[in-house]
């Protein structure tokens, strides 16, 4: 009868007939009074959302104290009910680090495990057989199911600490969970999606994991392949900046050997890389392919929305945001899409309101925090923007982007030393982000360290070209390089650089005007006049171009021109205070063009992929803008 009831229970669960499963499991527990049967019944109640009933069932017979599986489930119920302190009391605050299995450890060995003791009565095993599993001496006395439950409890501790904003403790719990059970993907995902580790730290952590603990059907060859496959999957989730070649090899292996090239998670990794490289059209093509088959894939949605914003696809953003708000109002990403649309059309107050709503529904949703901060930056509210970016930096400690944005805000406030500190912190986390290199070049430019500025601008361009980034993404950096070359006296190089910008289709009067300045400094007044007429053809009322045109005409009409004026004439032009002020204003306008984030990975996608919506009512929108809580800047 026991066997019959267990099979009936399993069939009901497979068909999602939970009332049947509860009915059968209840009778089975009455017959057997077995801990595993009680655990199974509690699991069904948990699946149906009856968390209080689950805890009540686990409390009978002191199951929580006797088995790690029941303790894990009871703590999970408390978290679902929002009782974080109760969950921590059940879990305890100490991680079982003695269960960690390190790769290449001298203590790693093979032991024989009696499968009958692991399976329990729920599998109705009557005969015993032996199975070989790699393990360390500290793990020898532990049942395999108990080890996995202990890893799960480490993950839950991390969730609790994260909800209490204790992110360092949360990170250690997540790391321990994966080190105990390398297949505890929830903990690994929490580390990567929340950007709790720096890029180098992520790769070191991956190398510290013992994938050899994976066992498949007592088959050493199959187990080894499974270990390699799992490590390759995890590799695609790491930072794309640090080791792009290893990431490319991992995706190639998964695509060619396992036919996972069109799997949404693998496509998401590729899209994340494309977005990181500022190849926004390639990113949009990848994300659109996934959404064509899976319309509401909220893992890939943030980066899709960010790509639409970068490419100025306002109509598409409007339709997507409208659809998501109608069909998935409990998803933070839906309101993030609405906020992004309003940001794209310049309605900043509405954008801030919806970004705020999204972040309130999930306080760890990175894209919403970044978007919220961007709304203050767009209005020049630098102090508010710094507060929001500071909160994002605290939430996503391993991402260089919040530190980058903090540096940019302080740069706009002319706090050069503080800006340099933030940018240096960002640079320590990521050395090859073209946007970051551009901003560091701008700081050095304003500090008068022109050679350093030129070096950073050229590095930014080199990475952009190497990454095949969209031309629009690196044109501002080339303009900055041209200004730095002009200021350093390298007029010929500056002129070539401005010409390259104009050949790329840039039709900005300030670029024409800057080119004319170079021509005037090279005593080519007639060429400067032609260039300034081009500037005025684009913007007939441009005051800087008009003023410089008058100066160029005066120089050209003089009997000797600049060539015969001697050093004093050139010096008079360069030292004109009004002219210098206009030039400085032009250079401030030519700083780098910022890109929107996701990824998570923070924010980002680097916004988080896990969402715990708290059901904020749509009619309460008016309060969101004022109720957003941000940290003050400690810098």
XYZ file of N, CA, C and O in Angstrom, residues 34-207:
696
model
N 6.386 8.451 8.667
C 7.792 8.576 8.264
C 8.155 10.048 8.056
O 7.359 10.827 7.527
N 9.361 10.422 8.479
C 9.793 11.817 8.343
C 9.800 12.275 6.889
O 9.428 13.411 6.583
N 10.219 11.407 5.990
C 10.274 11.788 4.582
C 8.876 12.001 4.010
O 8.657 12.906 3.204
N 7.924 11.176 4.424
C 6.557 11.367 3.957
C 5.972 12.668 4.505
O 5.217 13.367 3.813
N 6.331 13.013 5.731
C 5.898 14.294 6.300
C 6.514 15.463 5.534
O 5.855 16.474 5.263
N 7.776 15.306 5.172
C 8.466 16.348 4.404
C 7.802 16.545 3.042
O 7.602 17.671 2.585
N 7.431 15.435 2.384
C 6.781 15.522 1.083
C 5.431 16.236 1.186
O 5.090 17.074 0.342
N 4.675 15.931 2.195
C 3.383 16.597 2.385
C 3.589 18.096 2.625
O 2.873 18.938 2.083
N 4.593 18.420 3.430
C 4.894 19.831 3.687
C 5.311 20.546 2.399
O 4.930 21.702 2.163
N 6.053 19.845 1.547
C 6.475 20.450 0.287
C 5.279 20.789 -0.602
O 5.266 21.830 -1.266
N 4.300 19.906 -0.648
C 3.124 20.180 -1.466
C 2.391 21.406 -0.937
O 1.952 22.278 -1.713
N 2.237 21.513 0.381
C 1.610 22.707 0.962
C 2.410 23.959 0.615
O 1.837 25.016 0.315
N 3.741 23.861 0.640
C 4.595 24.996 0.298
C 4.374 25.402 -1.159
O 4.286 26.599 -1.486
N 4.289 24.416 -2.037
C 4.100 24.693 -3.461
C 2.802 25.437 -3.726
O 2.729 26.296 -4.611
N 1.780 25.125 -2.955
C 0.480 25.788 -3.138
C 0.396 27.129 -2.425
O -0.647 27.795 -2.476
N 1.472 27.545 -1.743
C 1.483 28.835 -1.066
C 0.912 28.823 0.331
O 0.728 29.890 0.933
N 0.657 27.641 0.892
C 0.131 27.547 2.265
C 1.299 27.492 3.257
O 1.599 26.451 3.839
N 1.959 28.624 3.431
C 3.193 28.636 4.213
C 2.940 28.408 5.697
O 3.721 27.706 6.364
N 1.890 28.997 6.247
C 1.596 28.791 7.664
C 1.250 27.329 7.940
O 1.671 26.755 8.954
N 0.484 26.723 7.040
C 0.133 25.319 7.219
C 1.367 24.431 7.098
O 1.489 23.426 7.802
N 2.285 24.817 6.202
C 3.537 24.061 6.068
C 4.318 24.086 7.367
O 4.795 23.049 7.852
N 4.451 25.273 7.946
C 5.195 25.381 9.200
C 4.508 24.613 10.328
O 5.180 23.995 11.159
N 3.194 24.649 10.352
C 2.454 23.912 11.384
C 2.709 22.411 11.268
O 2.895 21.721 12.276
N 2.723 21.914 10.034
C 2.988 20.500 9.825
C 4.407 20.130 10.239
O 4.641 19.093 10.880
N 5.384 20.985 9.909
C 6.777 20.696 10.248
C 7.022 20.769 11.751
O 7.980 20.161 12.253
N 6.187 21.529 12.435
C 6.361 21.658 13.884
C 5.972 20.381 14.628
O 6.394 20.167 15.772
N 5.167 19.529 13.993
C 4.774 18.288 14.648
C 5.971 17.345 14.759
O 6.745 17.185 13.828
N 6.106 16.732 15.845
C 7.163 15.744 16.007
C 8.554 16.306 15.965
O 9.530 15.578 15.758
N 8.679 17.636 16.096
C 9.996 18.267 16.140
C 10.815 17.992 14.875
O 12.023 17.772 14.929
N 10.153 17.979 13.727
C 10.839 17.685 12.462
C 11.914 18.719 12.133
O 12.950 18.380 11.565
N 11.655 19.973 12.478
C 12.612 21.036 12.152
C 13.951 20.790 12.821
O 15.017 21.047 12.245
N 13.940 20.285 14.010
C 15.175 20.024 14.727
C 15.866 18.754 14.238
O 17.094 18.648 14.296
N 15.096 17.816 13.732
C 15.659 16.503 13.410
C 16.280 16.428 12.018
O 17.273 15.723 11.838
N 15.714 17.124 11.031
C 16.209 16.952 9.663
C 16.517 18.301 9.019
O 15.712 19.240 9.114
N 17.670 18.417 8.348
C 18.013 19.673 7.660
C 17.009 20.044 6.580
O 16.748 21.229 6.359
N 16.438 19.022 5.893
C 15.473 19.329 4.840
C 14.259 20.075 5.398
O 13.791 21.057 4.811
N 13.766 19.613 6.548
C 12.610 20.268 7.162
C 12.970 21.641 7.708
O 12.162 22.583 7.649
N 14.183 21.762 8.236
C 14.615 23.070 8.740
C 14.718 24.074 7.583
O 14.316 25.239 7.714
N 15.236 23.631 6.459
C 15.321 24.485 5.275
C 13.933 24.944 4.837
O 13.708 26.136 4.579
N 12.991 24.006 4.780
C 11.645 24.340 4.319
C 10.938 25.274 5.294
O 10.252 26.213 4.883
N 11.120 25.056 6.578
C 10.489 25.925 7.572
C 11.029 27.354 7.477
O 10.273 28.331 7.561
N 12.345 27.484 7.294
C 12.943 28.816 7.163
C 12.472 29.497 5.884
O 12.211 30.704 5.868
N 12.340 28.704 4.831
C 11.869 29.264 3.561
C 10.451 29.811 3.713
O 10.110 30.865 3.155
N 9.626 29.115 4.476
C 8.270 29.603 4.742
C 8.306 30.942 5.470
O 7.526 31.863 5.148
N 9.183 31.064 6.440
C 9.274 32.324 7.188
C 9.682 33.471 6.269
O 9.169 34.595 6.391
N 10.597 33.204 5.349
C 11.017 34.247 4.405
C 9.850 34.649 3.512
O 9.615 35.838 3.260
N 9.108 33.659 3.025
C 7.962 33.957 2.183
C 6.917 34.779 2.934
O 6.211 35.608 2.338
N 6.817 34.563 4.237
C 5.861 35.308 5.060
C 6.420 36.644 5.526
O 5.738 37.391 6.244
N 7.667 36.954 5.144
C 8.274 38.216 5.541
C 8.803 38.242 6.955
O 9.116 39.314 7.475
N 8.946 37.086 7.580
C 9.433 37.006 8.962
C 10.929 36.675 8.939
O 11.343 35.535 9.163
N 11.739 37.690 8.659
C 13.168 37.474 8.454
C 13.866 37.037 9.741
O 14.706 36.133 9.732
N 13.506 37.664 10.855
C 14.145 37.302 12.126
C 13.813 35.861 12.506
O 14.666 35.120 13.003
N 12.565 35.466 12.276
C 12.191 34.079 12.563
C 12.975 33.104 11.693
O 13.402 32.035 12.159
N 13.156 33.473 10.430
C 13.913 32.608 9.523
C 15.347 32.447 10.004
O 15.899 31.332 10.024
N 15.968 33.551 10.423
C 17.349 33.476 10.904
C 17.442 32.668 12.199
O 18.441 31.985 12.438
N 16.419 32.758 13.014
C 16.416 31.971 14.246
C 16.358 30.478 13.929
O 17.014 29.661 14.591
N 15.591 30.107 12.915
C 15.523 28.702 12.507
C 16.841 28.252 11.887
O 17.357 27.161 12.170
N 17.413 29.112 11.053
C 18.621 28.745 10.307
C 19.877 28.812 11.166
O 20.822 28.043 10.949
N 19.896 29.718 12.132
C 21.137 30.006 12.821
C 21.973 30.936 11.968
O 21.740 31.094 10.769
N 22.965 31.562 12.550
C 23.765 32.530 11.805
C 25.157 32.025 11.453
O 26.007 32.776 11.004
N 25.396 30.747 11.628
C 26.722 30.189 11.355
C 26.651 29.239 10.174
O 25.812 28.326 10.127
N 27.529 29.458 9.202
C 27.583 28.591 8.034
C 28.437 27.361 8.318
O 29.491 27.467 8.967
N 28.032 26.188 7.828
C 28.818 24.951 8.044
C 30.003 24.883 7.087
O 30.021 24.100 6.129
N 31.011 25.725 7.339
C 32.155 25.795 6.426
C 32.950 24.493 6.381
O 33.726 24.279 5.444
N 32.768 23.615 7.372
C 33.492 22.347 7.353
C 33.009 21.440 6.224
O 33.672 20.439 5.912
N 31.880 21.783 5.613
C 31.356 20.974 4.515
C 31.870 21.430 3.157
O 31.559 20.810 2.140
N 32.654 22.512 3.122
C 33.177 23.012 1.853
C 34.158 22.008 1.266
O 35.024 21.474 1.965
N 34.017 21.761 -0.019
C 34.936 20.874 -0.728
C 35.712 21.701 -1.737
O 35.139 22.244 -2.683
N 37.020 21.823 -1.535
C 37.858 22.637 -2.410
C 38.458 21.787 -3.512
O 38.801 20.627 -3.297
N 38.621 22.321 -4.714
C 39.216 21.538 -5.806
C 40.688 21.284 -5.555
O 41.407 22.141 -5.036
N 41.141 20.097 -5.900
C 42.550 19.759 -5.750
C 43.000 19.584 -4.324
O 44.191 19.506 -4.035
N 42.045 19.537 -3.396
C 42.412 19.386 -1.995
C 43.032 18.028 -1.748
O 42.620 17.009 -2.299
N 44.039 17.992 -0.899
C 44.686 16.717 -0.582
C 43.764 15.790 0.170
O 43.956 14.577 0.211
N 42.696 16.387 0.766
C 41.770 15.572 1.540
C 40.683 14.958 0.677
O 39.898 14.158 1.146
N 40.598 15.409 -0.604
C 39.540 14.895 -1.461
C 39.795 13.431 -1.781
O 40.879 13.036 -2.160
N 38.791 12.637 -1.629
C 38.940 11.213 -1.872
C 37.603 10.641 -2.313
O 36.616 11.349 -2.463
N 37.564 9.353 -2.560
C 36.333 8.679 -2.925
C 35.867 7.837 -1.756
O 36.658 7.173 -1.103
N 34.573 7.887 -1.502
C 34.042 7.055 -0.446
C 32.827 6.305 -0.959
O 32.225 6.672 -1.962
N 32.442 5.254 -0.265
C 31.255 4.496 -0.618
C 30.088 4.986 0.215
O 30.190 5.159 1.418
N 28.973 5.237 -0.469
C 27.780 5.720 0.208
C 26.660 4.730 -0.028
O 26.415 4.302 -1.150
N 25.994 4.385 1.026
C 24.842 3.496 0.919
C 23.655 4.316 0.444
O 23.130 5.164 1.152
N 23.243 4.089 -0.798
C 22.171 4.876 -1.375
C 20.879 4.688 -0.611
O 20.048 5.589 -0.525
N 20.672 3.523 -0.011
C 19.426 3.277 0.711
C 19.266 4.233 1.887
O 18.169 4.684 2.201
N 20.416 4.605 2.518
C 20.333 5.529 3.650
C 20.033 6.935 3.173
O 19.470 7.731 3.910
N 20.433 7.256 1.929
C 20.155 8.598 1.419
C 18.742 8.723 0.892
O 18.085 9.724 1.046
N 18.287 7.664 0.239
C 16.992 7.774 -0.422
C 15.847 7.763 0.565
O 14.829 8.400 0.367
N 16.011 7.052 1.659
C 14.932 6.981 2.638
C 13.796 6.123 2.112
O 13.857 5.495 1.066
N 12.710 6.088 2.846
C 11.594 5.223 2.476
C 10.770 5.782 1.343
O 9.977 5.068 0.757
N 10.986 7.061 1.010
C 10.128 7.611 -0.028
C 10.399 6.973 -1.378
O 9.562 7.016 -2.263
N 11.590 6.417 -1.590
C 11.867 5.746 -2.847
C 11.622 4.242 -2.754
O 11.810 3.525 -3.733
N 11.251 3.771 -1.570
C 10.913 2.361 -1.371
C 12.047 1.430 -1.809
O 11.850 0.472 -2.533
N 13.289 1.791 -1.431
C 14.432 0.959 -1.790
C 14.547 -0.182 -0.781
O 14.578 0.044 0.417
N 14.634 -1.398 -1.283
C 14.755 -2.548 -0.391
C 16.158 -3.121 -0.409
O 16.617 -3.666 0.582
N 16.824 -2.982 -1.537
C 18.179 -3.516 -1.624
C 19.189 -2.405 -1.516
O 18.937 -1.283 -1.900
N 20.359 -2.727 -0.975
C 21.405 -1.727 -0.842
C 22.409 -1.882 -1.970
O 22.712 -2.973 -2.409
N 22.928 -0.708 -2.461
C 24.002 -0.757 -3.440
C 24.972 0.366 -3.109
O 24.639 1.301 -2.390
N 26.142 0.297 -3.636
C 27.158 1.275 -3.315
C 27.359 2.233 -4.486
O 27.228 1.856 -5.640
N 27.674 3.463 -4.158
C 27.913 4.476 -5.175
C 29.118 5.290 -4.728
O 29.254 5.641 -3.561
N 29.986 5.644 -5.687
C 31.213 6.355 -5.341
C 31.027 7.851 -5.594
O 30.609 8.256 -6.666
N 31.318 8.636 -4.551
C 31.187 10.077 -4.654
C 32.462 10.736 -4.160
O 33.015 10.338 -3.141
N 32.953 11.774 -4.887
C 34.104 12.508 -4.382
C 33.675 13.377 -3.207
O 32.648 14.036 -3.245
N 34.454 13.380 -2.183
C 34.095 14.179 -1.010
C 35.341 14.431 -0.182
O 36.403 13.857 -0.416
N 35.259 15.315 0.769
C 36.353 15.574 1.688
C 36.063 14.861 2.998
O 34.952 14.418 3.251
N 37.085 14.762 3.841
C 36.933 14.022 5.099
C 35.842 14.629 5.973
O 35.119 13.920 6.664
N 35.723 15.955 5.945
C 34.736 16.613 6.790
C 33.306 16.284 6.359
O 32.366 16.436 7.129
N 33.141 15.901 5.108
C 31.808 15.619 4.582
C 31.442 14.142 4.694
O 30.324 13.754 4.356
N 32.396 13.301 5.146
C 32.187 11.852 5.123
C 30.978 11.410 5.941
O 30.282 10.472 5.568
N 30.750 12.090 7.058
C 29.688 11.642 7.952
C 28.326 12.214 7.579
O 27.341 11.936 8.248
N 28.294 13.036 6.513
C 27.048 13.708 6.150
C 26.352 13.000 4.999
O 26.988 12.588 4.028
N 25.053 12.886 5.101
C 24.236 12.373 4.023
C 24.212 13.386 2.873
O 24.235 14.601 3.093
N 24.195 12.899 1.637
C 24.250 13.784 0.485
C 23.071 14.758 0.478
O 23.225 15.951 0.203
N 21.872 14.274 0.780
C 20.705 15.161 0.835
C 20.864 16.217 1.922
O 20.434 17.361 1.761
N 21.466 15.828 3.034
C 21.698 16.801 4.101
C 22.680 17.878 3.664
O 22.532 19.059 4.010
N 23.708 17.472 2.909
C 24.688 18.448 2.414
C 24.003 19.474 1.520
O 24.225 20.685 1.632
N 23.140 19.000 0.631
C 22.428 19.919 -0.255
C 21.484 20.822 0.543
O 21.325 22.009 0.219
N 20.873 20.277 1.566
C 19.991 21.100 2.402
C 20.784 22.145 3.163
O 20.330 23.288 3.326
N 21.978 21.778 3.637
C 22.825 22.744 4.332
C 23.244 23.869 3.392
O 23.282 25.043 3.784
N 23.548 23.507 2.140
C 23.886 24.541 1.155
C 22.685 25.446 0.915
O 22.817 26.679 0.823
N 21.487 24.839 0.824
C 20.279 25.639 0.637
C 20.042 26.583 1.800
O 19.594 27.725 1.609
N 20.349 26.131 3.008
C 20.169 27.001 4.172
C 21.181 28.144 4.171
O 20.872 29.256 4.611
N 22.389 27.895 3.668
C 23.350 28.998 3.513
C 22.803 30.049 2.563
O 22.924 31.257 2.801
N 22.186 29.578 1.494
C 21.580 30.511 0.541
C 20.475 31.329 1.206
O 20.397 32.550 1.025
N 19.627 30.659 1.990
C 18.544 31.376 2.658
C 19.083 32.386 3.671
O 18.503 33.466 3.843
N 20.190 32.042 4.339
C 20.809 33.029 5.243
C 21.217 34.263 4.443
O 21.035 35.402 4.892
N 21.782 34.009 3.263
C 22.165 35.135 2.418
C 20.979 35.994 2.031
O 21.064 37.229 2.029
N 19.852 35.363 1.711
C 18.639 36.108 1.373
C 18.192 36.980 2.548
O 17.848 38.153 2.387
N 18.239 36.393 3.739
C 17.840 37.145 4.940
C 18.756 38.342 5.175
O 18.285 39.467 5.436
N 20.067 38.110 5.079
C 21.008 39.210 5.305
C 20.855 40.290 4.235
O 20.987 41.486 4.528
N 20.586 39.872 2.992
C 20.390 40.863 1.922
C 19.162 41.715 2.200
O 19.164 42.930 1.967
N 18.098 41.096 2.700
C 16.887 41.859 3.031
C 17.136 42.813 4.190
O 16.431 43.813 4.346
N 18.139 42.495 5.011
C 18.508 43.389 6.111
C 19.613 44.366 5.694
O 20.173 45.072 6.531
N 19.939 44.375 4.395
C 20.962 45.260 3.836
C 22.355 44.976 4.386
O 23.217 45.865 4.407
N 22.573 43.756 4.820
C 23.906 43.345 5.270
C 24.547 42.540 4.125
O 24.567 41.301 4.131
N 25.054 43.255 3.138
C 25.440 42.619 1.886
C 26.749 41.841 1.985
O 26.936 40.852 1.281
N 27.654 42.256 2.862
C 28.895 41.498 3.025
C 28.599 40.111 3.597
O 29.164 39.107 3.136
N 27.729 40.063 4.593
C 27.363 38.762 5.174
C 26.571 37.925 4.172
O 26.751 36.706 4.090
N 25.716 38.586 3.406
C 24.951 37.868 2.381
C 25.892 37.248 1.355
O 25.724 36.083 0.954
N 26.907 38.011 0.941
C 27.855 37.491 -0.053
C 28.586 36.264 0.458
O 28.741 35.263 -0.264
N 29.024 36.298 1.717
C 29.732 35.146 2.276
C 28.814 33.919 2.350
O 29.252 32.795 2.111
N 27.557 34.140 2.680
C 26.609 33.014 2.737
C 26.402 32.417 1.358
O 26.379 31.187 1.188
N 26.231 33.254 0.356
C 26.045 32.767 -1.003
C 27.275 31.977 -1.464
O 27.156 30.908 -2.077
N 28.449 32.527 -1.178
C 29.678 31.846 -1.601
C 29.808 30.486 -0.929
O 30.159 29.482 -1.573
N 29.526 30.443 0.368
C 29.613 29.171 1.092
C 28.628 28.158 0.540
O 28.936 26.964 0.411
N 27.431 28.613 0.186
C 26.412 27.710 -0.360
C 26.911 27.028 -1.623
O 26.763 25.808 -1.792
N 27.528 27.788 -2.516
C 28.011 27.206 -3.777
C 29.240 26.335 -3.533
O 29.428 25.314 -4.204
N 30.069 26.725 -2.577
C 31.254 25.914 -2.280
C 30.882 24.579 -1.645
O 31.582 23.583 -1.838
N 29.781 24.557 -0.898
C 29.308 23.291 -0.328
C 28.635 22.440 -1.396
O 28.898 21.239 -1.515
N 27.769 23.059 -2.185
C 27.051 22.348 -3.246
C 27.144 23.178 -4.512
O 26.453 24.184 -4.671
N 28.013 22.767 -5.410
C 28.274 23.543 -6.619
C 27.039 23.624 -7.508
O 26.955 24.468 -8.402
N 26.054 22.768 -7.253
C 24.825 22.789 -8.031
C 23.754 23.699 -7.413
O 22.634 23.738 -7.904
N 24.109 24.435 -6.364
C 23.169 25.387 -5.760
C 23.187 26.663 -6.600
O 23.824 27.675 -6.250
N 22.487 26.615 -7.719
C 22.545 27.714 -8.687
C 21.928 28.999 -8.135
O 22.356 30.098 -8.502
N 20.914 28.888 -7.285
C 20.299 30.102 -6.746
C 21.340 31.002 -6.077
O 21.321 32.220 -6.254
N 22.240 30.397 -5.317
C 23.263 31.181 -4.629
C 24.249 31.769 -5.633
O 24.656 32.939 -5.519
N 24.640 30.979 -6.620
C 25.563 31.481 -7.640
C 24.919 32.631 -8.415
O 25.561 33.649 -8.689
N 23.650 32.481 -8.751
C 22.943 33.518 -9.483
C 22.830 34.791 -8.654
O 22.942 35.903 -9.185
N 22.609 34.636 -7.348
C 22.519 35.813 -6.482
C 23.831 36.590 -6.467
O 23.846 37.820 -6.462
N 24.943 35.875 -6.485
C 26.251 36.535 -6.509
C 26.476 37.284 -7.808
O 26.947 38.428 -7.821
N 26.134 36.639 -8.931
C 26.423 37.234 -10.230
C 25.420 38.342 -10.576
O 25.799 39.423 -11.007
N 24.133 38.062 -10.402
C 23.110 39.024 -10.807
C 23.134 40.281 -9.959
O 22.804 41.369 -10.439
N 23.539 40.153 -8.690
C 23.612 41.314 -7.808
C 24.981 41.979 -7.813
O 25.197 42.937 -7.073
N 25.897 41.449 -8.650
C 27.238 42.035 -8.765
C 27.877 42.235 -7.394
O 28.382 43.313 -7.073
N 27.850 41.189 -6.575
C 28.412 41.285 -5.235
C 29.924 41.097 -5.211
O 30.557 41.321 -4.185
N 30.496 40.680 -6.351
C 31.942 40.489 -6.414
C 32.510 41.264 -7.591
O 31.840 41.446 -8.619
N 33.755 41.716 -7.440
C 34.437 42.374 -8.540
C 34.717 41.353 -9.644
O 34.754 40.142 -9.387
N 34.918 41.799 -10.883
C 35.133 40.856 -11.986
C 36.258 39.855 -11.734
O 36.082 38.643 -11.957
N 37.403 40.314 -11.257
C 38.503 39.378 -10.976
C 38.121 38.403 -9.870
O 38.473 37.224 -9.914
N 37.394 38.907 -8.877
C 36.975 38.058 -7.771
C 36.008 36.980 -8.248
O 36.024 35.846 -7.746
N 35.171 37.311 -9.225
C 34.246 36.322 -9.773
C 35.001 35.148 -10.385
O 34.654 33.983 -10.147
N 36.028 35.455 -11.157
C 36.775 34.379 -11.816
C 37.559 33.550 -10.805
O 37.649 32.325 -10.927
N 38.111 34.193 -9.808
C 38.814 33.445 -8.770
C 37.853 32.539 -8.003
O 38.206 31.410 -7.640
N 36.660 33.038 -7.769
C 35.663 32.232 -7.075
C 35.276 31.016 -7.902
O 35.143 29.906 -7.371
N 35.114 31.200 -9.203
C 34.776 30.064 -10.066
C 35.861 28.993 -9.998
O 35.566 27.792 -9.943
N 37.111 29.429 -9.987
C 38.214 28.464 -9.915
C 38.268 27.761 -8.564
O 38.853 26.673 -8.449
